[in-house]
Amino acid sequence: MKTHHTPLKIVFATNDSGFADRLISRMESWYDDVTCYRLDDPEAVNADVAACWYPPQDLLQTCPNLKLLQAVSAGVDHIPASLMQAGLPVCRVVDEGQKQGMLEYVLWGVLHYQRDFDKALAQQADKVWKLHPQRRAGKMRIGVMGMGQLGCFIAEGLAKFGYPVAGWSRSEKRVDQVSCLWGEEDLPEFLSRCDLLVNLLPLTPATDGILNQSLFQQLPQGAVVMNCGRGEHLNEADVITALESGHLRGAVLDVFPQEPLDTNNPLWSTAGVVVTPHMASAASGKAILGQLVDNGRHILEGKPLLHPVDTAKGY
Ligand SMILES: NC(=O)c1ccc[n+]([C@@H]2O[C@H](COP(=O)([O-])OP(=O)(O)OC[C@H]3O[C@@H](n4cnc5c(N)ncnc54)[C@H](OP(=O)(O)O)[C@@H]3O)[C@@H](O)[C@H]2O)c1
């Protein structure tokens, strides 16, 4: 994938040096006219674009030439507020393959409970042979919180399998075969019809801690929660209480405020919790680096940017 365009200088602004090394090594093999810097390189002062994954607060002091902050992820909550508000455009990654991967992850969770695999696994541990009445897809109501790039794709995909799907977002949406609800006013109605709730909201001050006791109480008895958004969306003590009381049947948790999840965290051993290591779905290197380079060139050439973020809204 060798290209010949305006020379581009990118600094990899991340707290994960291994991640930066992997991206830089691929970038150098795919693009011969892009110069890559690590944050501690004195030449990084010349960078046009920052590839961001938990960038430092003082990034603009280190790299005063920056014209664009490009998150190497779908979410931008890892970019400090001061950087988000610095007046530079901020973009993020949207990847079709990541959407498909997220649908696969969510579908696994839906099937796990719809077809009682959770009960079969628990029975196997006790060598119990017991059949449960088969529930049809049409009887498993799914709710998707956050009807953005990922949420809409998942909602449409699940509806095609025959699940009754509702979506909830901030503004009005129209999606084929999906009941769309929006705004605070519609939240109780949305929650009341979720046998399984999937969280795909971005993390913002308005959504921080949204998966809490008050929300769980509005779900039907025996509902399941899948958190694919961010760890900070979930109140961990509240989910444990809701599971222990039997109000929730299960919780599939992919994201945590601190990753890796601490070995002492009670979620590891709470009955009904499935912990996965932030694996729901990743964007491909090709999408991450392709959009980084395209946006880098677009900003230098004055062209419209791919997947810009509304820095006032924070997503
Ligand atoms: N676990 C993983 O592996 C993984 C992978 C990728 C992404 N993620 C997470 O998934 C999140 C969503 O990604 P995306 O690309 O789908 O985001 P997106 O396209 O920005 O969509 C966000 C959606 O959330 C809605 N929303 C935001 N704030 C809201 C509020 N206060 N009340 C109601 N709805 C609200 C938005 O509503 P409007 O449309 O009305 O604005 C929009 O529909 C990311 O931010 C990231 O945290 C996780």
XYZ file of C-alpha atoms and ligand atoms in Angstrom:
363
model
C 0.000 0.000 0.000
C 2.759 2.491 -0.962
C 1.417 6.004 -1.587
C 2.837 9.253 -2.980
C 1.175 12.334 -1.473
C 1.944 15.359 0.692
C 4.512 14.229 3.294
C 2.756 13.688 6.590
C 4.200 13.761 10.109
C 2.345 11.846 12.811
C 3.077 11.588 16.516
C 1.721 8.526 18.327
C 0.349 10.048 21.526
C -0.456 7.160 23.830
C 0.252 5.828 27.298
C 0.807 2.349 25.823
C 4.252 2.203 24.234
C 3.742 -1.366 22.961
C 0.590 -0.257 21.121
C 2.467 2.711 19.628
C 5.323 0.433 18.523
C 2.941 -1.961 16.758
C 1.124 0.848 14.936
C 4.360 2.582 13.944
C 5.888 -0.608 12.632
C 2.841 -1.270 10.420
C 2.646 2.358 9.324
C 6.306 2.283 8.236
C 5.799 -0.865 6.200
C 2.584 0.335 4.523
C 3.301 4.027 3.868
C 6.659 5.335 2.648
C 5.796 9.052 2.826
C 4.596 9.226 6.428
C 7.041 10.101 9.190
C 6.185 8.600 12.581
C 7.347 9.907 15.953
C 7.084 8.513 19.448
C 6.131 11.095 22.070
C 9.632 11.260 23.547
C 11.246 12.006 20.163
C 12.446 15.673 20.089
C 11.389 15.761 16.385
C 7.757 15.202 17.484
C 7.590 18.993 17.807
C 7.076 18.993 13.993
C 4.093 16.604 13.954
C 0.974 17.645 11.993
C -1.345 15.028 13.440
C -1.567 13.157 16.745
C -2.753 9.551 16.718
C -4.413 9.441 20.139
C -5.012 6.656 22.644
C -4.913 8.137 26.180
C -2.781 11.117 25.029
C -1.095 13.250 27.720
C -2.788 16.483 28.882
C 0.236 18.545 27.806
C 0.295 17.174 24.237
C -0.051 20.605 22.658
C 2.935 21.918 24.606
C 5.052 18.999 23.343
C 3.665 19.222 19.782
C 2.596 22.828 19.102
C 2.234 22.222 15.332
C -0.694 19.820 15.606
C -3.651 20.442 13.305
C -5.697 17.344 14.090
C -6.317 14.903 16.945
C -7.218 11.513 15.484
C -8.414 8.891 17.986
C -7.252 5.406 16.971
C -10.527 4.039 18.357
C -14.316 4.400 18.010
C -14.643 6.175 21.391
C -12.906 9.438 22.266
C -13.466 9.393 26.056
C -9.723 8.717 26.558
C -8.884 12.199 25.229
C -8.640 14.643 28.183
C -11.331 17.355 28.232
C -8.714 20.110 27.959
C -7.470 18.620 24.678
C -11.014 18.055 23.380
C -11.709 21.734 23.989
C -8.411 23.032 22.565
C -10.029 24.098 19.286
C -8.449 21.400 17.083
C -10.671 19.062 15.071
C -11.032 15.606 16.652
C -11.843 12.504 14.579
C -12.355 8.839 15.429
C -12.396 5.472 13.652
C -15.479 3.899 12.076
C -14.831 0.394 10.740
C -17.365 -1.883 9.010
C -15.461 -4.961 10.219
C -15.671 -3.698 13.798
C -19.443 -3.320 13.442
C -19.747 -6.920 12.225
C -17.524 -8.103 15.107
C -19.694 -6.256 17.633
C -22.812 -7.868 16.175
C -21.189 -11.304 16.563
C -20.283 -10.593 20.201
C -23.770 -9.340 21.056
C -25.427 -12.201 19.175
C -23.415 -14.672 21.258
C -24.757 -13.035 24.424
C -28.318 -12.995 23.117
C -28.194 -16.697 22.171
C -26.526 -17.613 25.462
C -29.616 -16.486 27.379
C -32.369 -17.002 24.789
C -31.346 -20.672 24.372
C -30.505 -21.175 28.096
C -26.805 -21.987 27.672
C -26.222 -20.272 31.032
C -28.566 -22.779 32.670
C -27.088 -25.751 30.757
C -23.539 -24.822 31.841
C -24.626 -24.437 35.486
C -26.453 -27.785 35.280
C -23.402 -29.494 33.779
C -21.320 -28.443 36.783
C -23.824 -30.403 38.952
C -24.342 -33.222 36.385
C -28.028 -32.269 36.081
C -30.034 -33.243 32.953
C -32.968 -30.850 32.674
C -34.702 -29.474 29.614
C -36.037 -25.910 29.551
C -38.878 -24.748 27.282
C -37.376 -23.373 24.061
C -37.811 -19.628 23.688
C -38.237 -18.356 20.130
C -36.270 -15.300 18.957
C -39.565 -13.429 18.595
C -40.060 -13.712 22.372
C -36.676 -12.210 23.359
C -36.950 -8.430 23.357
C -33.632 -6.642 22.854
C -32.867 -3.014 23.673
C -29.845 -1.163 22.301
C -28.752 1.958 24.190
C -26.841 4.221 21.839
C -28.011 4.119 18.231
C -24.812 5.339 16.608
C -22.510 3.573 14.167
C -22.334 0.394 16.242
C -25.763 0.455 17.885
C -27.710 0.907 14.636
C -25.797 -1.920 12.972
C -26.434 -4.277 15.896
C -30.106 -3.311 16.157
C -30.697 -3.918 12.446
C -28.729 -7.173 12.488
C -30.628 -8.598 15.474
C -33.979 -7.548 13.976
C -33.082 -9.587 10.862
C -32.715 -12.665 13.102
C -36.296 -12.137 14.272
C -35.680 -10.477 17.654
C -38.025 -7.609 18.543
C -35.512 -4.744 18.850
C -35.822 -1.251 20.290
C -33.129 1.408 20.197
C -32.607 4.430 22.418
C -30.593 7.503 21.527
C -30.449 11.194 22.230
C -32.078 12.353 19.009
C -34.761 10.889 16.771
C -33.798 7.904 14.582
C -35.516 5.827 11.916
C -34.151 2.313 11.446
C -35.834 -0.504 9.503
C -37.688 -2.987 11.753
C -36.420 -1.286 14.927
C -38.636 0.652 17.377
C -36.702 3.858 17.899
C -37.101 5.817 21.128
C -35.122 8.855 22.175
C -34.469 11.266 24.990
C -34.903 11.046 28.763
C -38.697 10.960 28.398
C -38.662 7.705 26.424
C -36.129 5.927 28.651
C -38.648 4.259 31.039
C -40.726 2.919 28.129
C -37.568 1.664 26.401
C -36.280 -0.096 29.533
C -39.629 -1.717 30.335
C -39.408 -3.792 27.137
C -35.780 -5.003 27.339
C -35.345 -8.699 28.147
C -31.719 -8.046 27.193
C -30.161 -4.592 27.245
C -27.007 -3.831 25.254
C -25.099 -0.683 26.193
C -23.316 0.958 23.274
C -23.374 4.545 24.502
C -20.252 6.699 24.395
C -18.861 7.708 27.783
C -19.766 11.345 28.495
C -20.768 13.228 31.671
C -24.422 12.482 30.754
C -23.900 8.702 30.437
C -21.342 8.125 33.229
C -22.853 5.634 35.729
C -26.068 5.210 33.712
C -26.195 1.434 34.327
C -27.226 1.727 37.964
C -29.826 0.471 40.432
C -32.536 2.880 39.267
C -32.088 1.750 35.642
C -31.969 -1.958 36.562
C -35.241 -1.602 38.492
C -36.945 -0.390 35.324
C -35.939 -3.548 33.416
C -38.272 -6.571 33.474
C -37.648 -9.243 36.138
C -34.961 -11.671 34.864
C -33.444 -9.253 32.346
C -29.839 -9.455 31.142
C -27.412 -6.542 30.760
C -24.515 -6.501 28.297
C -22.040 -3.665 28.769
C -20.043 -3.123 25.583
C -19.615 0.638 26.065
C -17.182 1.689 28.797
C -16.596 0.438 32.321
C -17.572 3.796 33.820
C -21.128 3.354 32.503
C -21.700 0.604 35.087
C -22.155 0.891 38.832
C -20.473 -2.372 39.850
C -21.995 -2.595 43.349
C -25.484 -2.034 41.885
C -25.125 -4.793 39.294
C -23.942 -7.239 41.959
C -26.964 -6.350 44.136
C -29.368 -6.722 41.200
C -27.904 -10.140 40.343
C -27.884 -11.360 43.945
C -31.513 -10.305 44.448
C -32.458 -12.281 41.317
C -33.814 -9.204 39.548
C -31.162 -9.574 36.854
C -30.492 -12.993 35.344
C -27.081 -12.162 33.954
C -24.547 -9.470 33.129
C -22.031 -9.782 30.298
C -19.310 -7.254 31.020
C -16.614 -6.478 28.466
C -15.282 -3.145 29.730
C -14.084 -1.916 33.130
C -12.874 1.398 34.551
C -9.504 -0.243 35.188
C -8.269 -2.788 32.687
C -7.090 -5.460 33.247
C -9.816 -6.065 35.876
C -8.194 -6.389 39.303
C -7.955 -10.010 40.488
C -9.645 -8.949 43.770
C -12.678 -7.477 42.006
C -15.834 -9.343 43.150
C -17.225 -9.311 39.609
C -14.892 -12.195 38.716
C -16.796 -14.527 41.028
C -20.327 -13.071 41.190
C -22.852 -15.667 39.993
C -24.406 -14.526 36.731
C -21.490 -12.335 35.625
C -19.595 -13.125 32.423
C -16.311 -11.176 32.253
C -14.630 -10.743 28.869
C -11.336 -8.840 28.386
C -12.453 -5.824 26.302
C -12.724 -8.100 23.298
C -16.205 -7.250 21.992
C -14.783 -5.859 18.763
C -11.640 -4.075 17.628
C -11.105 -1.910 14.574
C -8.589 -3.369 12.113
C -5.091 -1.919 11.732
C -5.989 -1.178 8.124
C -8.993 0.952 9.161
C -7.118 2.686 11.993
C -4.040 3.580 9.943
C -5.972 4.209 6.713
C -8.278 6.750 8.361
C -5.359 8.308 10.226
C -3.418 8.870 7.008
C -6.482 9.968 5.000
C -7.467 12.503 7.642
C -3.868 13.678 7.989
C -3.770 14.402 4.266
C -7.265 15.903 4.296
C -6.353 18.387 7.022
C -3.178 19.435 5.156
C -5.064 19.734 1.853
C -8.131 21.505 3.323
C -10.506 18.610 2.481
C -13.450 17.415 4.637
C -12.463 15.055 7.450
C -13.699 11.478 7.932
C -15.716 10.768 11.088
C -15.305 14.052 12.960
C -16.437 14.170 16.585
C -18.654 16.894 18.011
C -16.254 18.150 20.687
C -19.072 19.974 22.538
C -21.117 16.753 22.836
C -18.004 14.640 23.532
C -18.740 11.918 20.954
N -16.184 -3.005 23.898
C -15.620 -2.746 22.735
O -14.850 -3.560 22.201
C -15.939 -1.459 22.016
C -15.538 -1.306 20.689
C -15.890 -0.130 20.034
C -16.600 0.858 20.685
N -16.972 0.685 21.979
C -17.771 1.718 22.657
O -18.979 1.925 21.937
C -19.277 3.312 21.954
C -20.252 3.658 20.847
O -19.598 3.660 19.590
P -20.298 4.254 18.264
O -19.247 4.323 17.224
O -21.554 3.517 17.960
O -20.687 5.731 18.773
P -21.510 6.865 18.020
O -21.630 6.566 16.567
O -20.925 8.158 18.449
O -22.989 6.729 18.641
C -23.297 7.094 19.941
C -24.802 6.955 20.148
O -25.102 7.187 21.537
C -26.158 8.125 21.625
N -26.010 8.952 22.838
C -24.955 9.691 23.238
N -25.220 10.330 24.389
C -26.493 9.993 24.720
C -27.354 10.325 25.796
N -26.945 11.153 26.761
N -28.584 9.793 25.821
C -29.005 8.977 24.825
N -28.240 8.605 23.774
C -27.001 9.118 23.726
C -26.037 8.985 20.386
O -27.293 9.597 20.152
P -27.521 10.609 18.928
O -27.355 9.755 17.682
O -28.927 11.037 19.104
O -26.489 11.666 19.049
C -25.639 7.934 19.347
O -26.781 7.298 18.848
C -17.914 3.974 21.866
O -17.949 5.289 22.348
C -17.050 3.073 22.716
O -17.041 3.525 24.043
C -16.651 -0.446 22.663
